[in-house]
Amino acid sequence: MIDKDLSIDFLGVHFENPFCLSSSPVDNCYEMCKKAYETGWGGVVFKTIGPEDFLVDEVSPRFDELTKEETPFVGFKNMEQISEHTLEEDLADLRKLKAEFPDKVLIASIMGTKESDWTQLAQLVTETGVDMIEMNLSCPQMTSHAMGSDVGANPELCKKYCRAVKKGSHLPVLAKMTPNITDMVPAAKGSLAGGADGIAAINTVKSIANVDLNRKIGLPIINGKSSISGFSGKAVKPIALRFIQQLRADKELENLPISGIGGIETWEDAVEFILLGASTLQVTTAVMQYGYRIVEDMKNGLMHYMEEQNVEHLQELVGLANVNMIPAEELDRDYKVYPRIDWDKCIGCGRCFISCFDGAHQAIKWDESTRLPVVDEDRCVGCHLCNLVCPVDAIHLGKVEMKPGRIGNATEKIL
């Protein structure tokens, strides 16, 4: 059995492993967090706590899922807001959790409507003994425009509220960013200028996942109506990775401490976030579908990956892929790679032929005599759509050819 050290130090706090529950329905009370700790999660970002006078009044039902063919939960729409418990109840739960699990990381997520709220909440959660504060600057379904993603899209408000939190606490502070913005860098820099120590990214993406075709109403339906709200799950992973890369690509932020969030379901997802610069990882939607036990699979897979890569410490992996992500105009365009069909695997289904003819460059011909596809290299541009649609993995990278007038060793470039 492989046993690797998955611990990591993040903003001065020691995590036994990088896997945390993100602030959400999966950790909104003492009992849930207790079970998560006992299952092996390294940390919990307790569901966002708001001001004492802010009323949380939820709708019912409040969830929807995006599916594809027979695959459920490709994406998940959530209309739930911040903690529905009283401030007193949430603070009591934080105290109890920290007392019972002193070696587990407990992060308080807070959200205010004005500077004094942020400062007061920071003071109150600090007094409970939590290890860190996460500022929710990004929830897309709040009923007040003074809270959530409208704040996170404004760098000056991010700066002001981060400064307010720092007035109320000595703890490390994470600013949780919204993806509902063209460029996250200004908001992140505003947060850091206000005193934030690191960034959590991303929160959910504003969405309408589905529309009821008969009733002509978005889902979920609440008394004949619906609304835009946050989208999470596997479908948002590419968006999350894009924002994390763009943050780390900025010269002023290349060593930015990041807690990665967005579509993490497997150990492979986790490694992708780590390689692009995340030190800790936060999960919600996968827990809602599979339960807390998924952390066992993610930890085990991560340890096996570290063994294969001859890596002793998790920190060695953080950000290794950042340098290999470059602007599109800098990519090597000197060569193309033809597809190679593995005839031992090919089942003659015609998927590659149809997709290429109708959706690409008509570079795959259909041999009527053999009932098999044939690559026409005179038309092929090397896009490899055929590879992606093949249901049996019978199409791979093949012959490499330099474009006319270009000089170089393309084979080495693509390996």
Short mmCIF file of C-alpha atoms in Angstrom, two decimals:
data_model
loop_
_atom_site.label_atom_id
_atom_site.label_comp_id
_atom_site.label_asym_id
_atom_site.label_seq_id
_atom_site.Cartn_x
_atom_site.Cartn_y
_atom_site.Cartn_z
CA MET A 1 0.00 0.00 0.00
CA ILE A 2 1.35 3.41 -0.98
CA ASP A 3 1.53 5.91 1.86
CA LYS A 4 2.57 9.44 0.91
CA ASP A 5 2.59 12.61 2.96
CA LEU A 6 -0.29 14.68 1.60
CA SER A 7 0.13 17.51 4.10
CA ILE A 8 0.64 21.06 2.92
CA ASP A 9 1.20 24.40 4.60
CA PHE A 10 -1.06 27.12 3.23
CA LEU A 11 -1.06 30.71 4.53
CA GLY A 12 0.76 29.53 7.63
CA VAL A 13 -1.83 26.85 8.41
CA HIS A 14 -0.93 23.14 8.31
CA PHE A 15 -3.39 20.91 6.43
CA GLU A 16 -3.03 17.13 6.86
CA ASN A 17 -4.24 16.86 3.25
CA PRO A 18 -5.39 19.48 0.71
CA PHE A 19 -9.01 18.34 0.48
CA CYS A 20 -11.60 20.63 2.06
CA LEU A 21 -15.35 21.01 1.96
CA SER A 22 -16.25 24.31 0.34
CA SER A 23 -18.69 26.67 2.00
CA SER A 24 -22.05 25.22 0.94
CA PRO A 25 -24.95 22.93 1.92
CA VAL A 26 -22.49 20.07 2.61
CA ASP A 27 -21.10 21.66 5.78
CA ASN A 28 -23.79 23.84 7.26
CA CYS A 29 -23.83 22.44 10.79
CA TYR A 30 -21.72 20.74 13.45
CA GLU A 31 -22.92 17.20 12.69
CA MET A 32 -22.04 17.39 9.00
CA CYS A 33 -18.59 18.82 9.61
CA LYS A 34 -17.90 16.26 12.33
CA LYS A 35 -18.69 13.43 9.93
CA ALA A 36 -16.51 15.00 7.24
CA TYR A 37 -13.54 15.27 9.59
CA GLU A 38 -14.00 11.65 10.70
CA THR A 39 -14.14 10.54 7.05
CA GLY A 40 -10.74 12.09 6.39
CA TRP A 41 -11.22 15.57 4.97
CA GLY A 42 -8.31 17.87 5.76
CA GLY A 43 -10.39 20.97 6.28
CA VAL A 44 -13.84 22.51 6.27
CA VAL A 45 -14.94 25.93 5.05
CA PHE A 46 -18.07 26.26 7.16
CA LYS A 47 -21.16 27.49 5.34
CA THR A 48 -21.13 31.28 4.99
CA ILE A 49 -22.20 33.20 8.07
CA GLY A 50 -23.97 36.52 7.60
CA PRO A 51 -24.87 39.47 9.84
CA GLU A 52 -27.27 38.88 12.69
CA ASP A 53 -29.95 41.05 11.09
CA PHE A 54 -29.80 39.48 7.63
CA LEU A 55 -32.80 37.23 6.97
CA VAL A 56 -32.19 34.13 4.86
CA ASP A 57 -35.48 33.01 3.33
CA GLU A 58 -35.01 30.11 0.92
CA VAL A 59 -37.11 28.89 -2.02
CA SER A 60 -38.32 25.33 -2.55
CA PRO A 61 -37.27 23.43 -4.60
CA ARG A 62 -33.86 25.03 -5.10
CA PHE A 63 -31.71 22.65 -7.18
CA ASP A 64 -31.48 21.52 -10.80
CA GLU A 65 -29.00 19.34 -12.70
CA LEU A 66 -27.53 19.42 -16.18
CA THR A 67 -27.27 15.97 -17.76
CA LYS A 68 -25.80 14.61 -20.99
CA GLU A 69 -27.18 11.42 -22.45
CA GLU A 70 -27.20 9.07 -19.45
CA THR A 71 -24.69 11.02 -17.36
CA PRO A 72 -26.27 12.87 -14.40
CA PHE A 73 -24.80 15.83 -12.57
CA VAL A 74 -22.61 17.06 -15.41
CA GLY A 75 -23.53 20.39 -13.85
CA PHE A 76 -25.57 21.44 -10.86
CA LYS A 77 -27.69 24.55 -10.39
CA ASN A 78 -28.10 25.78 -6.84
CA MET A 79 -30.38 28.58 -5.62
CA GLU A 80 -29.43 28.24 -1.95
CA GLN A 81 -28.07 31.25 -0.10
CA ILE A 82 -25.87 31.54 3.00
CA SER A 83 -26.45 29.86 6.37
CA GLU A 84 -30.07 29.77 7.48
CA HIS A 85 -29.07 29.28 11.12
CA THR A 86 -28.80 32.11 13.60
CA LEU A 87 -25.43 33.77 14.08
CA GLU A 88 -25.37 32.44 17.63
CA GLU A 89 -25.93 28.84 16.45
CA ASP A 90 -23.20 29.04 13.82
CA LEU A 91 -20.67 30.51 16.22
CA ALA A 92 -21.47 27.78 18.75
CA ASP A 93 -20.90 25.11 16.10
CA LEU A 94 -17.53 26.62 15.18
CA ARG A 95 -16.41 26.59 18.82
CA LYS A 96 -17.54 22.99 19.29
CA LEU A 97 -15.82 21.78 16.11
CA LYS A 98 -12.53 23.44 16.96
CA ALA A 99 -12.61 22.08 20.50
CA GLU A 100 -13.25 18.51 19.33
CA PHE A 101 -10.96 18.56 16.28
CA PRO A 102 -8.07 20.86 17.18
CA ASP A 103 -5.78 19.35 14.53
CA LYS A 104 -8.26 19.71 11.68
CA VAL A 105 -8.44 22.97 9.76
CA LEU A 106 -11.60 24.99 10.27
CA ILE A 107 -12.21 28.01 8.05
CA ALA A 108 -15.03 30.45 8.72
CA SER A 109 -16.75 31.89 5.65
CA ILE A 110 -18.32 35.27 6.24
CA MET A 111 -20.34 37.81 4.25
CA GLY A 112 -21.49 41.29 5.24
CA THR A 113 -23.53 44.09 3.68
CA LYS A 114 -21.30 46.94 4.88
CA GLU A 115 -17.85 47.51 6.37
CA SER A 116 -18.99 47.26 9.98
CA ASP A 117 -20.59 43.87 9.29
CA TRP A 118 -17.35 42.49 7.86
CA THR A 119 -15.31 43.74 10.80
CA GLN A 120 -17.76 42.45 13.40
CA LEU A 121 -18.10 39.03 11.77
CA ALA A 122 -14.31 38.74 11.54
CA GLN A 123 -14.02 39.49 15.25
CA LEU A 124 -16.73 37.00 16.19
CA VAL A 125 -15.40 34.06 14.18
CA THR A 126 -11.84 34.74 15.33
CA GLU A 127 -13.00 34.40 18.92
CA THR A 128 -14.29 30.88 18.19
CA GLY A 129 -10.76 29.65 17.47
CA VAL A 130 -11.03 29.04 13.70
CA ASP A 131 -7.80 28.83 11.71
CA MET A 132 -8.64 31.08 8.80
CA ILE A 133 -11.31 33.36 7.35
CA GLU A 134 -12.74 33.12 3.85
CA MET A 135 -14.58 36.19 2.59
CA ASN A 136 -17.54 35.28 0.39
CA LEU A 137 -17.36 38.05 -2.19
CA SER A 138 -18.99 35.99 -4.89
CA CYS A 139 -22.28 34.15 -4.17
CA PRO A 140 -24.46 34.71 -7.28
CA GLN A 141 -27.87 34.12 -5.70
CA MET A 142 -28.05 36.64 -2.87
CA THR A 143 -31.21 38.73 -2.65
CA SER A 144 -29.20 41.85 -1.77
CA HIS A 145 -26.93 43.59 -4.29
CA ALA A 146 -24.78 44.66 -1.34
CA MET A 147 -23.65 41.04 -1.02
CA GLY A 148 -22.18 38.34 -3.22
CA SER A 149 -21.00 38.43 -6.82
CA ASP A 150 -21.93 42.08 -7.37
CA VAL A 151 -19.33 42.91 -4.72
CA GLY A 152 -16.69 40.54 -6.13
CA ALA A 153 -16.91 42.20 -9.54
CA ASN A 154 -15.87 45.55 -8.02
CA PRO A 155 -12.13 45.74 -7.15
CA GLU A 156 -12.62 48.80 -4.93
CA LEU A 157 -15.33 47.09 -2.87
CA CYS A 158 -13.13 44.00 -2.59
CA LYS A 159 -10.32 46.17 -1.28
CA LYS A 160 -12.57 48.03 1.16
CA TYR A 161 -14.16 44.92 2.62
CA CYS A 162 -10.86 43.04 2.89
CA ARG A 163 -9.48 45.98 4.82
CA ALA A 164 -12.54 45.87 7.09
CA VAL A 165 -12.00 42.17 7.83
CA LYS A 166 -8.33 42.74 8.62
CA LYS A 167 -9.40 45.35 11.17
CA GLY A 168 -11.33 42.65 12.99
CA SER A 169 -8.92 39.72 12.86
CA HIS A 170 -5.27 38.66 12.86
CA LEU A 171 -6.09 35.42 11.02
CA PRO A 172 -5.07 34.69 7.42
CA VAL A 173 -7.79 35.80 5.01
CA LEU A 174 -8.91 34.25 1.72
CA ALA A 175 -10.96 36.32 -0.72
CA LYS A 176 -13.37 34.07 -2.64
CA MET A 177 -13.66 35.32 -6.20
CA THR A 178 -16.58 35.35 -8.62
CA PRO A 179 -16.20 33.91 -12.15
CA ASN A 180 -19.02 36.17 -13.31
CA ILE A 181 -16.51 38.70 -14.54
CA THR A 182 -14.32 39.00 -17.64
CA ASP A 183 -11.00 39.33 -15.82
CA MET A 184 -10.48 38.20 -12.23
CA VAL A 185 -7.05 39.81 -11.86
CA PRO A 186 -8.24 43.34 -10.91
CA ALA A 187 -10.60 42.00 -8.23
CA ALA A 188 -7.87 39.72 -6.87
CA LYS A 189 -5.38 42.59 -6.76
CA GLY A 190 -7.96 44.79 -5.06
CA SER A 191 -8.50 42.11 -2.42
CA LEU A 192 -4.77 41.71 -1.82
CA ALA A 193 -4.36 45.49 -1.58
CA GLY A 194 -7.00 45.45 1.13
CA GLY A 195 -5.07 42.87 3.11
CA ALA A 196 -6.24 39.48 1.85
CA ASP A 197 -3.51 36.84 2.09
CA GLY A 198 -4.73 34.57 -0.68
CA ILE A 199 -7.51 33.86 -3.16
CA ALA A 200 -10.18 31.16 -3.34
CA ALA A 201 -11.46 30.56 -6.87
CA ILE A 202 -13.98 30.01 -8.25
CA ASN A 203 -17.48 30.43 -6.87
CA THR A 204 -20.43 29.31 -8.97
CA VAL A 205 -21.24 30.56 -12.47
CA LYS A 206 -24.51 32.41 -13.11
CA SER A 207 -26.74 30.11 -15.10
CA ILE A 208 -30.01 28.74 -16.35
CA ALA A 209 -29.40 25.00 -16.59
CA ASN A 210 -32.70 23.94 -18.17
CA VAL A 211 -36.10 25.24 -19.30
CA ASP A 212 -39.34 23.26 -18.97
CA LEU A 213 -40.47 23.07 -22.61
CA ASN A 214 -44.15 22.65 -21.83
CA ARG A 215 -44.52 25.26 -19.11
CA LYS A 216 -41.89 27.60 -20.64
CA ILE A 217 -40.26 28.16 -17.25
CA GLY A 218 -36.65 27.74 -16.17
CA LEU A 219 -35.84 25.05 -13.62
CA PRO A 220 -36.32 24.67 -10.75
CA ILE A 221 -39.87 26.08 -10.83
CA ILE A 222 -40.96 28.11 -7.83
CA ASN A 223 -44.66 28.97 -8.00
CA GLY A 224 -44.56 29.29 -11.78
CA LYS A 225 -41.31 31.27 -11.99
CA SER A 226 -37.54 30.74 -11.82
CA SER A 227 -34.36 32.82 -11.82
CA ILE A 228 -30.68 32.85 -12.69
CA SER A 229 -28.43 31.28 -10.05
CA GLY A 230 -25.12 29.53 -9.47
CA PHE A 231 -23.86 26.59 -11.55
CA SER A 232 -21.25 24.13 -10.27
CA GLY A 233 -20.01 20.60 -10.85
CA LYS A 234 -17.78 19.00 -13.47
CA ALA A 235 -19.00 21.35 -16.20
CA VAL A 236 -17.36 24.39 -14.57
CA LYS A 237 -13.91 22.81 -14.12
CA PRO A 238 -12.53 24.28 -17.37
CA ILE A 239 -13.70 27.74 -16.29
CA ALA A 240 -12.12 27.39 -12.86
CA LEU A 241 -8.80 26.20 -14.29
CA ARG A 242 -8.79 29.08 -16.76
CA PHE A 243 -9.20 31.69 -14.02
CA ILE A 244 -6.55 30.10 -11.80
CA GLN A 245 -4.08 30.04 -14.68
CA GLN A 246 -4.79 33.69 -15.56
CA LEU A 247 -4.19 34.71 -11.95
CA ARG A 248 -0.85 32.92 -11.76
CA ALA A 249 0.16 34.16 -15.23
CA ASP A 250 0.11 37.78 -14.06
CA LYS A 251 3.69 38.77 -13.18
CA GLU A 252 2.59 40.33 -9.89
CA LEU A 253 0.63 37.22 -8.90
CA GLU A 254 2.85 34.36 -10.07
CA ASN A 255 3.29 33.09 -6.49
CA LEU A 256 -0.28 33.86 -5.44
CA PRO A 257 -1.60 31.44 -2.76
CA ILE A 258 -4.77 29.87 -4.18
CA SER A 259 -7.44 27.56 -2.82
CA GLY A 260 -8.92 25.88 -5.90
CA ILE A 261 -12.65 25.29 -6.35
CA GLY A 262 -14.83 24.18 -9.25
CA GLY A 263 -15.77 20.73 -10.50
CA ILE A 264 -13.30 18.65 -8.48
CA GLU A 265 -14.63 15.07 -8.41
CA THR A 266 -11.60 12.82 -8.84
CA TRP A 267 -7.92 12.70 -7.96
CA GLU A 268 -7.14 13.64 -11.57
CA ASP A 269 -9.20 16.82 -11.18
CA ALA A 270 -7.34 17.55 -7.96
CA VAL A 271 -3.94 17.15 -9.59
CA GLU A 272 -4.93 19.49 -12.42
CA PHE A 273 -5.78 22.25 -9.95
CA ILE A 274 -2.56 21.68 -8.03
CA LEU A 275 -0.41 21.74 -11.17
CA LEU A 276 -1.99 25.07 -12.14
CA GLY A 277 -1.21 26.65 -8.79
CA ALA A 278 -3.78 25.64 -6.17
CA SER A 279 -2.38 24.51 -2.83
CA THR A 280 -5.66 23.45 -1.23
CA LEU A 281 -8.83 22.17 -2.88
CA GLN A 282 -12.49 22.71 -2.07
CA VAL A 283 -15.34 20.37 -3.02
CA THR A 284 -19.14 20.55 -2.83
CA THR A 285 -21.10 19.16 -5.79
CA ALA A 286 -19.29 15.81 -5.85
CA VAL A 287 -20.08 15.36 -2.15
CA MET A 288 -23.75 16.12 -2.80
CA GLN A 289 -23.77 13.34 -5.38
CA TYR A 290 -21.47 10.72 -3.85
CA GLY A 291 -21.09 11.59 -0.16
CA TYR A 292 -18.08 12.43 2.00
CA ARG A 293 -16.35 9.11 1.23
CA ILE A 294 -15.08 10.37 -2.14
CA VAL A 295 -12.17 11.90 -0.25
CA GLU A 296 -10.76 8.41 0.28
CA ASP A 297 -10.54 7.85 -3.47
CA MET A 298 -9.07 11.30 -4.09
CA LYS A 299 -6.39 10.90 -1.42
CA ASN A 300 -5.48 7.41 -2.61
CA GLY A 301 -5.25 8.49 -6.25
CA LEU A 302 -3.15 11.52 -5.37
CA MET A 303 -0.70 9.34 -3.42
CA HIS A 304 -0.34 6.95 -6.35
CA TYR A 305 0.30 9.87 -8.69
CA MET A 306 2.98 11.23 -6.36
CA GLU A 307 4.60 7.79 -6.29
CA GLU A 308 4.64 7.61 -10.10
CA GLN A 309 6.12 11.10 -10.33
CA ASN A 310 8.76 10.41 -7.64
CA VAL A 311 7.40 13.27 -5.58
CA GLU A 312 7.81 13.22 -1.82
CA HIS A 313 6.04 16.43 -0.85
CA LEU A 314 2.79 17.76 -2.29
CA GLN A 315 4.20 21.29 -2.44
CA GLU A 316 6.60 20.13 -5.16
CA LEU A 317 3.66 19.80 -7.58
CA VAL A 318 2.07 23.21 -7.01
CA GLY A 319 2.18 25.35 -10.15
CA LEU A 320 4.30 23.05 -12.31
CA ALA A 321 1.98 23.46 -15.30
CA ASN A 322 1.77 27.27 -15.20
CA VAL A 323 4.91 27.79 -17.26
CA ASN A 324 3.55 25.55 -20.01
CA MET A 325 0.43 27.65 -20.52
CA ILE A 326 1.32 30.50 -22.88
CA PRO A 327 -0.60 33.10 -24.94
CA ALA A 328 -2.20 31.69 -28.10
CA GLU A 329 -0.02 33.87 -30.33
CA GLU A 330 3.10 32.19 -28.93
CA LEU A 331 2.04 28.61 -29.73
CA ASP A 332 4.12 26.68 -32.28
CA ARG A 333 2.23 26.58 -35.58
CA ASP A 334 5.03 25.15 -37.72
CA TYR A 335 3.73 21.58 -38.04
CA LYS A 336 0.66 19.37 -38.15
CA VAL A 337 0.08 15.85 -36.86
CA TYR A 338 -1.95 13.38 -38.89
CA PRO A 339 -4.27 10.91 -37.16
CA ARG A 340 -3.26 7.26 -37.07
CA ILE A 341 -6.00 4.61 -37.01
CA ASP A 342 -5.35 1.46 -34.98
CA TRP A 343 -7.01 -1.18 -37.15
CA ASP A 344 -6.94 -3.74 -34.35
CA LYS A 345 -9.28 -1.51 -32.33
CA CYS A 346 -11.37 0.13 -35.08
CA ILE A 347 -14.93 -1.26 -35.19
CA GLY A 348 -15.98 0.53 -38.37
CA CYS A 349 -18.75 2.50 -36.68
CA GLY A 350 -18.29 5.57 -38.89
CA ARG A 351 -18.32 8.13 -36.10
CA CYS A 352 -15.04 9.69 -37.24
CA PHE A 353 -16.22 9.86 -40.87
CA ILE A 354 -19.51 11.58 -39.97
CA SER A 355 -17.92 14.08 -37.58
CA CYS A 356 -15.13 14.98 -39.96
CA PHE A 357 -17.41 15.28 -42.99
CA ASP A 358 -20.13 17.29 -41.24
CA GLY A 359 -18.09 19.14 -38.62
CA ALA A 360 -14.49 19.49 -39.75
CA HIS A 361 -12.59 19.26 -43.07
CA GLN A 362 -13.98 16.25 -44.96
CA ALA A 363 -10.60 14.58 -44.55
CA ILE A 364 -11.85 11.10 -43.65
CA LYS A 365 -13.22 9.06 -46.50
CA TRP A 366 -15.40 5.97 -46.19
CA ASP A 367 -14.17 2.86 -47.98
CA GLU A 368 -17.36 1.10 -49.07
CA SER A 369 -15.53 -2.14 -49.84
CA THR A 370 -13.93 -2.56 -46.40
CA ARG A 371 -16.52 -0.55 -44.43
CA LEU A 372 -13.64 1.30 -42.75
CA PRO A 373 -12.49 4.95 -42.59
CA VAL A 374 -9.42 6.19 -44.49
CA VAL A 375 -7.51 9.43 -43.78
CA ASP A 376 -7.09 11.74 -46.78
CA GLU A 377 -3.82 13.53 -45.93
CA ASP A 378 -4.33 16.07 -48.75
CA ARG A 379 -7.38 17.46 -46.91
CA CYS A 380 -6.43 16.69 -43.30
CA VAL A 381 -5.45 19.71 -41.17
CA GLY A 382 -4.56 17.70 -38.08
CA CYS A 383 -7.40 18.99 -35.85
CA HIS A 384 -8.02 15.52 -34.33
CA LEU A 385 -11.77 15.82 -33.91
CA CYS A 386 -11.81 12.21 -35.11
CA ASN A 387 -9.74 11.18 -32.10
CA LEU A 388 -12.20 12.77 -29.69
CA VAL A 389 -15.35 11.19 -31.13
CA CYS A 390 -13.93 7.67 -31.51
CA PRO A 391 -15.81 5.44 -29.01
CA VAL A 392 -13.06 2.80 -28.77
CA ASP A 393 -9.89 4.91 -28.63
CA ALA A 394 -8.71 3.66 -32.03
CA ILE A 395 -7.37 6.98 -33.34
CA HIS A 396 -4.09 8.46 -32.09
CA LEU A 397 -1.39 10.97 -32.97
CA GLY A 398 0.44 9.76 -36.04
CA LYS A 399 2.88 11.14 -38.61
CA VAL A 400 4.26 14.61 -37.94
CA GLU A 401 4.89 16.91 -40.88
CA MET A 402 6.37 20.39 -41.07
CA LYS A 403 4.27 22.94 -42.92
CA PRO A 404 5.71 24.15 -46.26
CA GLY A 405 8.64 26.51 -45.72
CA ARG A 406 8.97 25.75 -42.01
CA ILE A 407 12.13 24.31 -40.48
CA GLY A 408 12.41 22.28 -37.31
CA ASN A 409 12.11 18.91 -35.63
CA ALA A 410 8.41 18.63 -35.02
CA THR A 411 8.55 15.12 -33.59
CA GLU A 412 10.49 16.30 -30.57
CA LYS A 413 8.14 19.24 -30.10
CA ILE A 414 5.01 17.16 -29.64
CA LEU A 415 6.44 14.37 -27.48
#
